[in-house]
Every structure is written in C-alpha cells, then in structure tokens.
Short mmCIF file of C-alpha atoms and ligand atoms in Angstrom, two decimals:
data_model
loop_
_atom_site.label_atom_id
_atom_site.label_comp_id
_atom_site.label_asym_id
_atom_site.label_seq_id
_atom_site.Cartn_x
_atom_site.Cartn_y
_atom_site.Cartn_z
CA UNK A 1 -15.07 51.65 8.54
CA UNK A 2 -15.47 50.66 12.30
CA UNK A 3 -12.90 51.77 14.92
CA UNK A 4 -12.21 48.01 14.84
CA UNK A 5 -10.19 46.24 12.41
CA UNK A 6 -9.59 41.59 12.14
CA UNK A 7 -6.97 40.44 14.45
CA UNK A 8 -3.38 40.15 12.89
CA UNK A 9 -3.07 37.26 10.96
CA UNK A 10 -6.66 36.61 10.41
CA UNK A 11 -9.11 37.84 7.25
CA UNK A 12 -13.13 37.81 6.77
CA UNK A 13 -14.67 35.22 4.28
CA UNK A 14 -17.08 37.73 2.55
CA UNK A 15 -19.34 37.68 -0.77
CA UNK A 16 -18.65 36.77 -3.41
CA UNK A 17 -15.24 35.39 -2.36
CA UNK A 18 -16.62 33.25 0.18
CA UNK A 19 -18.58 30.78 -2.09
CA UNK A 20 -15.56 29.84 -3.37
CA UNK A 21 -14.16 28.86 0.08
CA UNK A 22 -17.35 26.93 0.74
CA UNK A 23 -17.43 25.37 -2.78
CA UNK A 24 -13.64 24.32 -1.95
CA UNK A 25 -14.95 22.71 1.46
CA UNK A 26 -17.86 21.11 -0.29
CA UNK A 27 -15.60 19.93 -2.92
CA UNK A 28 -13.34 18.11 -0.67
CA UNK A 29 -15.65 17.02 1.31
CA UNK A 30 -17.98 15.15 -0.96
CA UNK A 31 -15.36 11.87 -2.34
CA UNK A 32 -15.12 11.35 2.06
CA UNK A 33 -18.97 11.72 1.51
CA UNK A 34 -19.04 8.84 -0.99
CA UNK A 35 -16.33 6.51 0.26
CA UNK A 36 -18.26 6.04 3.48
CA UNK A 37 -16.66 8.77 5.92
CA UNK A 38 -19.25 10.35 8.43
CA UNK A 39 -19.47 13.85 9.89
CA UNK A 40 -17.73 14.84 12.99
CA UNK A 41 -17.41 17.94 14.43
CA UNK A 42 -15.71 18.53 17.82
CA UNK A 43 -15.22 21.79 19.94
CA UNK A 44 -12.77 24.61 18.79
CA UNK A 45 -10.86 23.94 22.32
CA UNK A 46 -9.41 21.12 23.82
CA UNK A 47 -7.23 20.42 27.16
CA UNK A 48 -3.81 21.67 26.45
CA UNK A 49 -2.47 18.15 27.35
CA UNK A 50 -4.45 16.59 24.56
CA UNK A 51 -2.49 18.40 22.16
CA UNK A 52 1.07 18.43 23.91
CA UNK A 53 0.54 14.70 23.72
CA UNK A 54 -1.49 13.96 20.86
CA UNK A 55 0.97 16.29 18.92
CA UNK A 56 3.89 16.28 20.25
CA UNK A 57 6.02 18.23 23.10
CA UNK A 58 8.71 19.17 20.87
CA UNK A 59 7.10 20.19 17.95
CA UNK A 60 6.82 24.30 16.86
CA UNK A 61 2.94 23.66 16.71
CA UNK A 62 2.96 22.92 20.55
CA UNK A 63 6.27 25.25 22.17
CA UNK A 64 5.72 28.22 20.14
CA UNK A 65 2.39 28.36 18.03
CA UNK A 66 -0.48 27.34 20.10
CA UNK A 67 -3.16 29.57 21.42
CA UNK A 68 -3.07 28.52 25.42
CA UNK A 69 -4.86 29.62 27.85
CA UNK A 70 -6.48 29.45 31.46
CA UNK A 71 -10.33 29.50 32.29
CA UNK A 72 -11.61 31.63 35.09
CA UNK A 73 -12.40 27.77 35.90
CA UNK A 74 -8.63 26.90 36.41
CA UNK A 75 -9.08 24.70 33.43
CA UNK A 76 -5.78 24.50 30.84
CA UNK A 77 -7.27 24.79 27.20
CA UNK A 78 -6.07 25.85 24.09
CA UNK A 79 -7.42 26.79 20.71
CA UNK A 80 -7.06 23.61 18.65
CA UNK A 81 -4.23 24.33 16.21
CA UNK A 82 -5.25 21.05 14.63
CA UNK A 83 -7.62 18.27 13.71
CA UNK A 84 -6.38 14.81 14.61
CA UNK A 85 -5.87 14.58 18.33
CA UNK A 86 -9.35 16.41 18.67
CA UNK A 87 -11.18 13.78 16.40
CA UNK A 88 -9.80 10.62 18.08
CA UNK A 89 -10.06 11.67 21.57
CA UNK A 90 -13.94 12.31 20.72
CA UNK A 91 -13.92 8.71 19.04
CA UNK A 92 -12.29 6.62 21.78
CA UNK A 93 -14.63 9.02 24.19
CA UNK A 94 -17.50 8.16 22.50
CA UNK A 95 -16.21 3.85 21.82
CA UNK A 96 -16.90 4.38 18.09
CA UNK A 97 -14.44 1.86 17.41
CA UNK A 98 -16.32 -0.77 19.74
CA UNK A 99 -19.07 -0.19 18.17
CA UNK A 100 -19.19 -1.86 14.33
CA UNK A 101 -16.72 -2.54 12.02
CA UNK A 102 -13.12 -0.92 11.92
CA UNK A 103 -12.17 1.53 10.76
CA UNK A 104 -14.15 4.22 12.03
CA UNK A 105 -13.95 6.65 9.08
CA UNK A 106 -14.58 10.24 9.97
CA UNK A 107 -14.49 13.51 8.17
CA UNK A 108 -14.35 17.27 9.52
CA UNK A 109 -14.10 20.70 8.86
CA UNK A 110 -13.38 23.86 10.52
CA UNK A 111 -11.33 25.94 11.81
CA UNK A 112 -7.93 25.61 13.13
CA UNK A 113 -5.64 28.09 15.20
CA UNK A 114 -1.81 28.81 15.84
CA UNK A 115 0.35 31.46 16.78
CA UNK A 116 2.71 32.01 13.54
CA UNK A 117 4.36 34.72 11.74
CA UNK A 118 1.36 35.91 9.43
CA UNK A 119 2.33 35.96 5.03
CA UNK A 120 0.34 34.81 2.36
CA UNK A 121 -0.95 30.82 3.07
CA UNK A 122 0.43 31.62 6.42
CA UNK A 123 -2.57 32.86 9.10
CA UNK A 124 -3.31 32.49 12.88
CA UNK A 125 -7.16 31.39 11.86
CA UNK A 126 -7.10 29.05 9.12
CA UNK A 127 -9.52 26.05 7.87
CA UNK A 128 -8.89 22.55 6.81
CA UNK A 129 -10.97 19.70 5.59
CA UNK A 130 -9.78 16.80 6.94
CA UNK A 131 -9.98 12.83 7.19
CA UNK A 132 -9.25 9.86 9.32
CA UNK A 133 -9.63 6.64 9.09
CA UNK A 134 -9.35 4.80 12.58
CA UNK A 135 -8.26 1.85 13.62
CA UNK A 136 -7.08 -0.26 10.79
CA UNK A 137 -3.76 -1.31 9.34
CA UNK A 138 -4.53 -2.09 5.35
CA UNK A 139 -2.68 -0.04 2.74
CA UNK A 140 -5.36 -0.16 0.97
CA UNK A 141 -6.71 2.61 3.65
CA UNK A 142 -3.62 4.87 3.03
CA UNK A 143 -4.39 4.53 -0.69
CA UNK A 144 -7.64 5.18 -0.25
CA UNK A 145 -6.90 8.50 1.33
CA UNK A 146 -4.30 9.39 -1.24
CA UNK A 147 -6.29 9.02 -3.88
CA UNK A 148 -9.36 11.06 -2.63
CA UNK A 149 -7.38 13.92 -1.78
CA UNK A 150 -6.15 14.16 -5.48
CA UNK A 151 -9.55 13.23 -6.69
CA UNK A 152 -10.70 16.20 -4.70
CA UNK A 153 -8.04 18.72 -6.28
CA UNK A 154 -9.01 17.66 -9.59
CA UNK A 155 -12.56 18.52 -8.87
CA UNK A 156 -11.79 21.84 -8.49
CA UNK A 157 -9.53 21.85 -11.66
CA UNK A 158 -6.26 21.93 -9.97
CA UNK A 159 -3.45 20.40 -12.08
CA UNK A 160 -0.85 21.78 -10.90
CA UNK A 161 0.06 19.99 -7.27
CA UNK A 162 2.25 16.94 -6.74
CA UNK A 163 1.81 14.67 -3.77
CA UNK A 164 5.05 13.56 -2.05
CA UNK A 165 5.45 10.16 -0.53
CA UNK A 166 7.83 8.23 1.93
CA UNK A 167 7.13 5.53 4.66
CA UNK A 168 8.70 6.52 8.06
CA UNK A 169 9.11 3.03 9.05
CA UNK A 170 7.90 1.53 12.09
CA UNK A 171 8.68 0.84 15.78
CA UNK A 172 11.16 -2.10 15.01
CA UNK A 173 12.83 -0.32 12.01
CA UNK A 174 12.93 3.57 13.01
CA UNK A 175 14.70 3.04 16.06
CA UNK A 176 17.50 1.94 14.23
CA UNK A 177 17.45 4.45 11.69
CA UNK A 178 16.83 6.71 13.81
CA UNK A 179 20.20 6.16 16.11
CA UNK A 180 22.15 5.96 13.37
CA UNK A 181 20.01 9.87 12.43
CA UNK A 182 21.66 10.72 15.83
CA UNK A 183 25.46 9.69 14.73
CA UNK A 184 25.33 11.46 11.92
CA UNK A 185 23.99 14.98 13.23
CA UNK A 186 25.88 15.20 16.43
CA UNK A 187 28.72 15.31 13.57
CA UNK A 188 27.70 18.52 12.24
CA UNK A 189 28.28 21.98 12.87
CA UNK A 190 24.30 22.69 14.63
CA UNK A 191 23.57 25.35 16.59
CA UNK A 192 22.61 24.17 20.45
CA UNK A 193 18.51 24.35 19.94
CA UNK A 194 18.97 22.32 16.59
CA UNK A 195 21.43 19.89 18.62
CA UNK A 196 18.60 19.48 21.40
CA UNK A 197 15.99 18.76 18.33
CA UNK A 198 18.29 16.60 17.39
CA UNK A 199 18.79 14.70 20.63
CA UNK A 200 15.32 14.60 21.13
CA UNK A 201 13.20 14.07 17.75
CA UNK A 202 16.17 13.68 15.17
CA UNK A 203 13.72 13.38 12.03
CA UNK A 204 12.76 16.65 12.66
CA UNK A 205 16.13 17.73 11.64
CA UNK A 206 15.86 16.30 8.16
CA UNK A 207 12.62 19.02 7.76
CA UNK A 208 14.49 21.95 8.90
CA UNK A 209 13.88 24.80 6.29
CA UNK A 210 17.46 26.69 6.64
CA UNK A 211 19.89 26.22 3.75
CA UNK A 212 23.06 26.32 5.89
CA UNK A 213 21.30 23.26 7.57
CA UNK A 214 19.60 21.51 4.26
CA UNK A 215 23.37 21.84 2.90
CA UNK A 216 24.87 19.25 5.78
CA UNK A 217 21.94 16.98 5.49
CA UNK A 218 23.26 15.84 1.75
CA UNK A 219 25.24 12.28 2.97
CA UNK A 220 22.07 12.04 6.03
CA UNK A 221 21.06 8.06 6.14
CA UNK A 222 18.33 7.63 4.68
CA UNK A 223 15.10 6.12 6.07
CA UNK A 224 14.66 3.85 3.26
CA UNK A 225 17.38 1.90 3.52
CA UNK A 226 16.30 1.27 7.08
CA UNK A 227 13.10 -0.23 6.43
CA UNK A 228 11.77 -3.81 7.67
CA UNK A 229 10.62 -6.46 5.22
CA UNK A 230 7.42 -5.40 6.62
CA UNK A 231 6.86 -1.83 6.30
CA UNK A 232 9.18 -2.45 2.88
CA UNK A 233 6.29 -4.80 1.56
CA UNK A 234 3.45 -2.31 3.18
CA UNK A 235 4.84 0.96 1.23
CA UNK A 236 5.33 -1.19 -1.94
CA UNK A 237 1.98 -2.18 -1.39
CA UNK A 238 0.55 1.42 -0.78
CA UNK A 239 2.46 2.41 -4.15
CA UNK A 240 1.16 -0.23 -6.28
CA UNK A 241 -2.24 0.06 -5.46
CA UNK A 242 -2.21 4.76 -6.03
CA UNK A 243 -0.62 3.95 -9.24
CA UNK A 244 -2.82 1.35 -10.58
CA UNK A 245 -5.67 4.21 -9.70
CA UNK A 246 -3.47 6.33 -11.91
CA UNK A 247 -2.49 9.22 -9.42
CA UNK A 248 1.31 10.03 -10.11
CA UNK A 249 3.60 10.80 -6.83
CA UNK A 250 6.91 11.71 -6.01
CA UNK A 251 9.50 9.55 -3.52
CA UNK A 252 10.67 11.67 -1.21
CA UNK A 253 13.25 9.97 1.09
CA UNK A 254 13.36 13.18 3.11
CA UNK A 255 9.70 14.12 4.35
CA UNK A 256 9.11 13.37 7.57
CA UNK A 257 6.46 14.05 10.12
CA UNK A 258 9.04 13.86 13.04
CA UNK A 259 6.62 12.23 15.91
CA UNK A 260 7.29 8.81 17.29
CA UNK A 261 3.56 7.74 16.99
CA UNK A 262 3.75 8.53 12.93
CA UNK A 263 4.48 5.30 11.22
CA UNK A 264 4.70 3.99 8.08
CA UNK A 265 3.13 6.03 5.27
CA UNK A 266 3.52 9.82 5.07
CA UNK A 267 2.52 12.48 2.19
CA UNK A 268 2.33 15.56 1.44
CA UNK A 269 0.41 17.55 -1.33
CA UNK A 270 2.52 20.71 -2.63
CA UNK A 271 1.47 23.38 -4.76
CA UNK A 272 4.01 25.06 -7.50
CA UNK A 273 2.25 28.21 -7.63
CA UNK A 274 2.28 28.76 -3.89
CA UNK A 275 5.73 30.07 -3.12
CA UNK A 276 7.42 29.35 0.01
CA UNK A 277 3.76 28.38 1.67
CA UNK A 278 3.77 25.35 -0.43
CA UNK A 279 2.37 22.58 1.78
CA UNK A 280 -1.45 22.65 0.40
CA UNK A 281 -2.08 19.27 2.14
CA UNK A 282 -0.01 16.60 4.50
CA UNK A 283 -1.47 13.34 6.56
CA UNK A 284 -0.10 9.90 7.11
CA UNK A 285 -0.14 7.10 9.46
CA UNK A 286 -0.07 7.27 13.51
CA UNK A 287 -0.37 3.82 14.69
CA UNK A 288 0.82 5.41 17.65
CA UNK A 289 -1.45 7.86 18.59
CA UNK A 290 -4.36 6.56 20.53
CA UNK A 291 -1.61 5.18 22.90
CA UNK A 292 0.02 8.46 23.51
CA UNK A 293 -3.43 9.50 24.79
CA UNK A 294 -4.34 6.84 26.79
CA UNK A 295 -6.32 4.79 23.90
CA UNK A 296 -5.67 0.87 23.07
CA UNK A 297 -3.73 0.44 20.23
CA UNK A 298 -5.65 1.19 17.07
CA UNK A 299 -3.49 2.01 13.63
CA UNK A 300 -5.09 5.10 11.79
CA UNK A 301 -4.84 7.03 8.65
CA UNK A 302 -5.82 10.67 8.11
CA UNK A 303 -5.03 13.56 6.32
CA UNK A 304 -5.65 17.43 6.64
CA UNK A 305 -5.73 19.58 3.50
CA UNK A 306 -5.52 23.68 4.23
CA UNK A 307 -8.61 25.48 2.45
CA UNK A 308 -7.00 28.40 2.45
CA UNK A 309 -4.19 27.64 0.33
CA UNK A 310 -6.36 25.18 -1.65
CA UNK A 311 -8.43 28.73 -2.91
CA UNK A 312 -4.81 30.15 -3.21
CA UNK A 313 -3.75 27.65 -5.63
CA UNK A 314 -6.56 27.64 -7.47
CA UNK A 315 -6.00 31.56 -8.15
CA UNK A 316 -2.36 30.83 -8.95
CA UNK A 317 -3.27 28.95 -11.86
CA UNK A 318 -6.22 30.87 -13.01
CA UNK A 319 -8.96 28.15 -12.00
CA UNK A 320 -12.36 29.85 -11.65
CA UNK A 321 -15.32 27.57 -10.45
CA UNK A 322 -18.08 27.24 -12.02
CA UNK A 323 -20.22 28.49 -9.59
CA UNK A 324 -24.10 29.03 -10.30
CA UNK A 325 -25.74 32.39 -9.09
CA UNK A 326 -27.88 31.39 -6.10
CA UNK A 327 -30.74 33.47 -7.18
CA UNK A 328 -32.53 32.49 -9.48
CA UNK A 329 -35.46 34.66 -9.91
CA UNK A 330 -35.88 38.54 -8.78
CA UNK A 331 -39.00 40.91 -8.32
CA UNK A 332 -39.31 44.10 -8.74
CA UNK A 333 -42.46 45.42 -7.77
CA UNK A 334 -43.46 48.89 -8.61
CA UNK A 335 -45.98 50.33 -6.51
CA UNK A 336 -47.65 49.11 -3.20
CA UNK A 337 -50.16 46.71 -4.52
CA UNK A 338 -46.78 44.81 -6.43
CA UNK A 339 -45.02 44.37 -3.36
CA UNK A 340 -47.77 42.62 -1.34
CA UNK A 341 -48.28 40.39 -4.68
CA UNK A 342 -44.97 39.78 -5.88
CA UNK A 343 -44.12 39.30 -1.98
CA UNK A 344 -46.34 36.70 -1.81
CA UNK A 345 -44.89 35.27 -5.39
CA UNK A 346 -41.09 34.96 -3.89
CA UNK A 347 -42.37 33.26 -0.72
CA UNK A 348 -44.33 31.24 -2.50
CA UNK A 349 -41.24 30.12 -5.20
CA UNK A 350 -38.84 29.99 -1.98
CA UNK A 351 -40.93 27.41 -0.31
CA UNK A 352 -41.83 25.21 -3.41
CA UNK A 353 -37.15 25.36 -3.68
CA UNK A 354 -36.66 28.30 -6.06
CA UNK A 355 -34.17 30.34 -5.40
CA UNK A 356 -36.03 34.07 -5.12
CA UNK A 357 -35.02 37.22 -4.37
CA UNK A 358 -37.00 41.08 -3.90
CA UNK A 359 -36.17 44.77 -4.09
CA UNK A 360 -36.54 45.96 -0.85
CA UNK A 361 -36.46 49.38 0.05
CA UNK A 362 -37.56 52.20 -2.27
CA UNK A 363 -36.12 51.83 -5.40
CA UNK A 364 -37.22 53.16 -8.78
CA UNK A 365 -37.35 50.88 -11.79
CA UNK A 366 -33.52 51.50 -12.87
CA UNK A 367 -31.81 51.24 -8.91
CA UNK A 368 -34.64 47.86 -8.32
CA UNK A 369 -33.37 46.46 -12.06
CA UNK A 370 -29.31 46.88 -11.31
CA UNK A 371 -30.10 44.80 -8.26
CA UNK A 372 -31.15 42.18 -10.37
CA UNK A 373 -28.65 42.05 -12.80
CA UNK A 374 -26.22 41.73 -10.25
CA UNK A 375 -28.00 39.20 -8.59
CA UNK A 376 -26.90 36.72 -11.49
CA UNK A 377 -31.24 35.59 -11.36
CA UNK A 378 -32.07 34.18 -14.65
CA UNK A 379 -35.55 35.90 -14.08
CA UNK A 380 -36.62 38.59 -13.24
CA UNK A 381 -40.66 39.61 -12.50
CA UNK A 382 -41.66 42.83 -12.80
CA UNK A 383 -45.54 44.22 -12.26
CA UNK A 384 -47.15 47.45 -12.07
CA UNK A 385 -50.43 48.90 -11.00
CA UNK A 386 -51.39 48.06 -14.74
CA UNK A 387 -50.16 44.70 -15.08
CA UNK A 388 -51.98 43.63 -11.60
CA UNK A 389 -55.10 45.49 -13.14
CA UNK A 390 -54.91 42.75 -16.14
CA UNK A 391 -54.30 40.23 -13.84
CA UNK A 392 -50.25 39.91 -14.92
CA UNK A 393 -46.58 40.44 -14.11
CA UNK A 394 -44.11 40.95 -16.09
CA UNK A 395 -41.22 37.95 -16.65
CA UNK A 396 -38.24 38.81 -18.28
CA UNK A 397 -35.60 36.47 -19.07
CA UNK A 398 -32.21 38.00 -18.26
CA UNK A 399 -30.47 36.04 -20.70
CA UNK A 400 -32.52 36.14 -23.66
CA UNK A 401 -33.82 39.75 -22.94
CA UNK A 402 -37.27 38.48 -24.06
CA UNK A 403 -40.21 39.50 -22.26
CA UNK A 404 -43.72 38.24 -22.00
CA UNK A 405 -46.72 38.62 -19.41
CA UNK A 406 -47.78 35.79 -17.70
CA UNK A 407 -50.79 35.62 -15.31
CA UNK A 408 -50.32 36.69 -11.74
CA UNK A 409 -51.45 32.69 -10.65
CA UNK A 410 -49.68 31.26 -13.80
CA UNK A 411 -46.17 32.91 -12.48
CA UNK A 412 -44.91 30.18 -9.60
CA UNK A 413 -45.85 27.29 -12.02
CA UNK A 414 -44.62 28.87 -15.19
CA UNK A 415 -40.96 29.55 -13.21
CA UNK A 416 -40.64 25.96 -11.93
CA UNK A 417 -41.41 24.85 -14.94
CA UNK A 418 -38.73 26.84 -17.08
CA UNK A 419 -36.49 26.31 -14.13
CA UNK A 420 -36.52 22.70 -13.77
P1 ATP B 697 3.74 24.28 7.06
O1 ATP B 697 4.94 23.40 6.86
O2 ATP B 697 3.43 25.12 5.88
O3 ATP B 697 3.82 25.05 8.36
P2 ATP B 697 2.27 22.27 8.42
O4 ATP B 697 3.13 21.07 8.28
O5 ATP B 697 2.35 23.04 9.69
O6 ATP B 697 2.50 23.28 7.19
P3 ATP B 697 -0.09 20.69 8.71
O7 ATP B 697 -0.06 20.76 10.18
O8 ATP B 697 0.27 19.41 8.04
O9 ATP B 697 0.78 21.88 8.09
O10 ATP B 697 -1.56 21.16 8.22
C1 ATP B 697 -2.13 20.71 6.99
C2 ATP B 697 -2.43 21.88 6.08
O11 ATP B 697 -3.07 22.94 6.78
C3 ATP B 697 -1.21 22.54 5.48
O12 ATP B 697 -0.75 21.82 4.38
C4 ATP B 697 -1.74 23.89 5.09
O13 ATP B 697 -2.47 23.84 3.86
C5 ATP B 697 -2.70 24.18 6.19
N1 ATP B 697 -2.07 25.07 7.18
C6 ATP B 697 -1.28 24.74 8.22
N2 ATP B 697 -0.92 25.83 8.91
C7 ATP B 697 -1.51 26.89 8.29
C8 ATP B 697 -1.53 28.31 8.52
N3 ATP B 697 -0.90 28.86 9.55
N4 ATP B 697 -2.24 29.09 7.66
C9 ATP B 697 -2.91 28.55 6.62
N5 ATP B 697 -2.93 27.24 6.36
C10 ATP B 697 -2.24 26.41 7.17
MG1 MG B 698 3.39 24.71 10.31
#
C-alpha cells in the first residue's frame, strides 16, 4: 500500500471488475450506435456559467454539488457534474444543427463530477452513458430514446428496473399549473429554504425526498390535469408508440425535473434492488435549453443513464455477463531458445488478431502454467529445448486437456484456424 489512498467518494475501476464497467458502457452504447447517434466527446470542464444556466441556478447540482473553481488564468470553470449543457454548447459551437438534417443525434460517455455525500450509487466521480437528440419536436424521438435505454438494460440481462413517465407540460400549460403549485404550498407548514424553492422553482417541491414533506404533498394539483390539448395529444402520442414497441412504464404524475427549459416528456429508469440510490437512469425533453444559453430555439431529447449503478443493479440481481477471456492463447517457453521462438509466435498471432499472451519473467513450468490458467486462454503453447530440436511446440488445449505437437511454422496457422 502507498502512503496515498482515492479521494473520498471516488473508487478505482480495476481487473477483472472493470470489464464489466466497460462491457456496461459498450452495452449501452451500441443500440445509440445503430439508431444513427454519433460520438461526441467534450472536455471534463466547462465555464461555470454554462452549467448555472444550462442547469439551473437553483438546483442542488449547481448551489451545493459542483466542483468550482478558478484558473491561475482568472478563468471560472468547474468540473462538469453533467452531460447535457456540455454536449449542446459544443453542437451549437460547432453549427451541427445547420449543417444536415435535424436532429443532430449524439452519444457520449465519461465521466461526471459533483460534490455529494458519498454511499453506495452515490460518488463524487461517477460515469454515465448518455444521449441527445437535438433539435426536433416528434414523439417519435422521445420514444425512440425510451425504448433504447430499456433495450440496453435488457442487453445486459436486467429485468428488474421500471421506467417512470410523466409530461411536464409546456410553456402555455405549466405556467398555469405551476401558479396554482404556488397556492397550494405557500399553504403548508415548509420550512423557509423549502418556501424559497418553492417561490422560485415550485416543481421542485413535488421531488423533495423528506417524509414530513412527501406527507403534505398528498391533495398537490397535479400536472396532468393541467395539460394543453397539445402536449395532452404529444404524451398520448409518446405512450402509444413505447407500448406498441412493447416496453411497459409506469405514470407517474409526480416526477418532475423542476427546470423551466424541461418540457413535455420526462422519465426516469429505477432499479428495485438499489435501495435508496434508486435512480439508475433519468432524461427528458428541454425545448428550452439552447435558449437559456444563448442558442435559437431547437427542441431536444436526451437521456443520461449512471454506469455505476447500472453494474450495481446488475449485482443486485445476480446478472453475470458473459464476458469472454481476452486471451486467447498463452506461451510458456522453457529455456532461452523458447522464448526468442515462442516470442516471435505471440507477435506473430497478435498481429494476424489473436489474442496472445507470454510468461515473462523467470518462471518454472508450474508458476509459467498457473499464469495461464488464470489467463482464461483456450491455448496454451509450450516448447522446450527438445521440442525446438524436432522442430515443435507443444499446444495444449485448456479445455479439453488434450495435447499434441504441432510444427514450430505450422503453430500461427494451426491457432487461427482452431480459433476462427
Ligand atoms: P439522484 O436523484 O439519485 O441524485 P439525479 O437526478 O441527480 O439522481 P441525474 O442527474 O438524472 O441524477 O443523472 C442520471 C444518472 O446518473 C442517475 O440516474 C444515476 O444513475 C447517475 N448519477 C447521478 N449522480 C450520481 C452520483 N453522485 N453517483 C453515481 N451515480 C450518479
Ligand atoms: Mg442528484
């Protein structure tokens, strides 16, 4: 152990847990792959404003949880503690959505910082896969993104999540609602911060995780009985076309993402297994958005789905990936004139694709043949002074046991061949 330990709140992605974080990433990744969404990756800071704006001035993620800080420069930046603002402030920077046909569909995935009180699914360094689709008002779109998150779950094998649904109106209905929000909480017993939320983002009220506070927000007014005949007719829309794809959802009247640019469809994918940290997924609409940072108008879509919590769920109900060994074949050479030889052999499978690995160091048979077996290789090739003197190696298959000798300028072809 080093004098040195991760900060608080973070953890190290190390063999072999790690594939299964990168098979997670790869397995959300690759439905966005196939319904046309390209790769975008933008920097891990971003001007502080971009995120007071782009997420919002009163929400936790900006006043208490974001990593801020001031360059030797005098610039204002902060660790992004999300992916949306980031992605379309690089798209409108870069015109994307002058450029062809709307909407720009984008995926990403890294990593993603806040300041929070660290417990399990909870960290200060955490990564998401995410998704946005820009510049567009179809439900279609929100379907789309729906249904490839739950496509993506089921990938893995999860079974176990629900996805949440409710349609936050839009800017001729939710100012309604939302006064009427305001009535309704200034009659309750609040303490004076929940009173200011209340005064100035009221929806955020209804997602308030205290029971003293869920308990007064039983008779709330409800969104949905707010709605337009136009956002009615859009979520109707949205819910007709994920069920005729046969992915099952909840209604929830109460889940709100409580920013003024959010419109319309919202969601959220929970896990049952996951305790209090439930939240394995959330997105919606922010037809808003690109205003709020100086964009034209352009409706968007997008979700973000935690990777972390993703591999959490996955171990809360037992799922364990199918993932292949990445080696595939191991030497073990014993003696001098082996290593040059079988060296030669494993750079000479690595470059024709096999996967190839070598004792290095020096080993003796048993240490060099452990090595192997834990390398999960299907093969391993072993040669001696004797074999090379008859012109051989040894291959052994690891699953059968069987072993024959195959010539030493047989080997690469003979590998490939049982390999492909
Ligand atoms: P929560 O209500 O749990 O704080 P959130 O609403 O802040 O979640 P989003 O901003 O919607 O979460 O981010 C999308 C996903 O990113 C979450 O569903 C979760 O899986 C993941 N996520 C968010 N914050 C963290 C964190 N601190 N640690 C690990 N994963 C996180
Ligand atoms: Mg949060």
């Amino acid at each position: 152990m080093s004098t040195f330990k991760a900060p608080k709140g973070t953890y190290d992605l190390i063999p072999p847990d790690s594939a299964t974080y990168l098979a997670v990433r790869e397995a959300i990744a690759a439905p966005l792959r196939d319904s046309g969404y390209g790769y975008i990756e933008t920097p891990g800071f971003e001007s502080v404003e971009l995120f007071a704006r782009g997420v919002g001035e009163s929400t936790d993620i900006v006043t208490k949880e974001m990593y801020a800080f001031e360059t030797k420069g005098g610039d204002k930046l902060a660790l992004r503690p999300e992916g949306t603002a980031s992605v379309l402030r690089a798209a409108l920077e870069a015109n994307l959505h002058k450029l062809g046909n709307l909407p720009v569909k984008l995926w990403y995935s890294g990593s993603y910082y806040r300041y929070e009180r660290p417990q399990k699914g909870r960290y200060r360094h955490f990564s998401q896969v995410g998704a946005e689709a820009i510049g567009a008002e179809d439900p279609a779109l929100d379907a789309e993104l729906i249904i490839l998150a739950d496509q993506a779950y089921r990938s893995l094998g999860l079974r176990d999540f629900r996805i949440l649904l409710n349609s936050l109106g839009d800017k001729e209905c939710r100012p309604v609602y939302r006064a009427a929000l305001q009535d309704f909480l200034r009659g309750l017993d609040l303490d004076e911060e929940t009173l200011r939320r209340a005064d100035i983002n009221p929806l955020r009220v209804l997602d308030d995780k205290r029971d003293d506070v869920q308990k007064q927000l039983v008779g709330a007014p409800l969104l949905r009985d707010y709605l337009c005949d136009a956002c009615k007719a859009y979520h109707e829309e949205v819910r007709e076309l994920i069920t005729a794809a046969g992915v099952s959802f909840e209604d929830d009247a109460k889940l709100v993402r409580g920013l003024d640019y959010y419109t319309r469809t919202t969601f959220e994918f929970v896990h049952d297994g996951l305790g209090s940290q439930s939240a394995v997924g959330g997105g919606g609409r922010y037809d808003g958005l690109s205003e709020m940072i100086g964009g034209p108008a352009l409706p968007s879509v997008g979700w973000a789905l935690g990777v972390d919590r993703t591999v959490l769920a996955l171990e809360a109900e037992g799922v364990a990936l199918d993932l292949p060994a990445s080696t595939s074949v191991f030497a073990v050479p014993l003696g001098e004139e082996a290593r040059r030889v079988l060296f030669g052999v494993v750079t000479e499978l690595r470059r024709n694709g096999v996967a190839a690995d070598f004792s290095y160091g020096a080993k003796g048979l048993k240490g060099a043949m452990k090595n192997a077996n834990r390398s999960g290789a299907r093969y391993t090739v072993v040669a001696g002074e004797r074999d090379l003197a008859e012109g051989v190696v040894q291959l052994k298959d690891m699953e059968s046991g069987e072993q024959v000798a195959v010539g030493v300028n047989e080997i690469v072809a003979e590998l490939e061949s049982r390999l492909s």
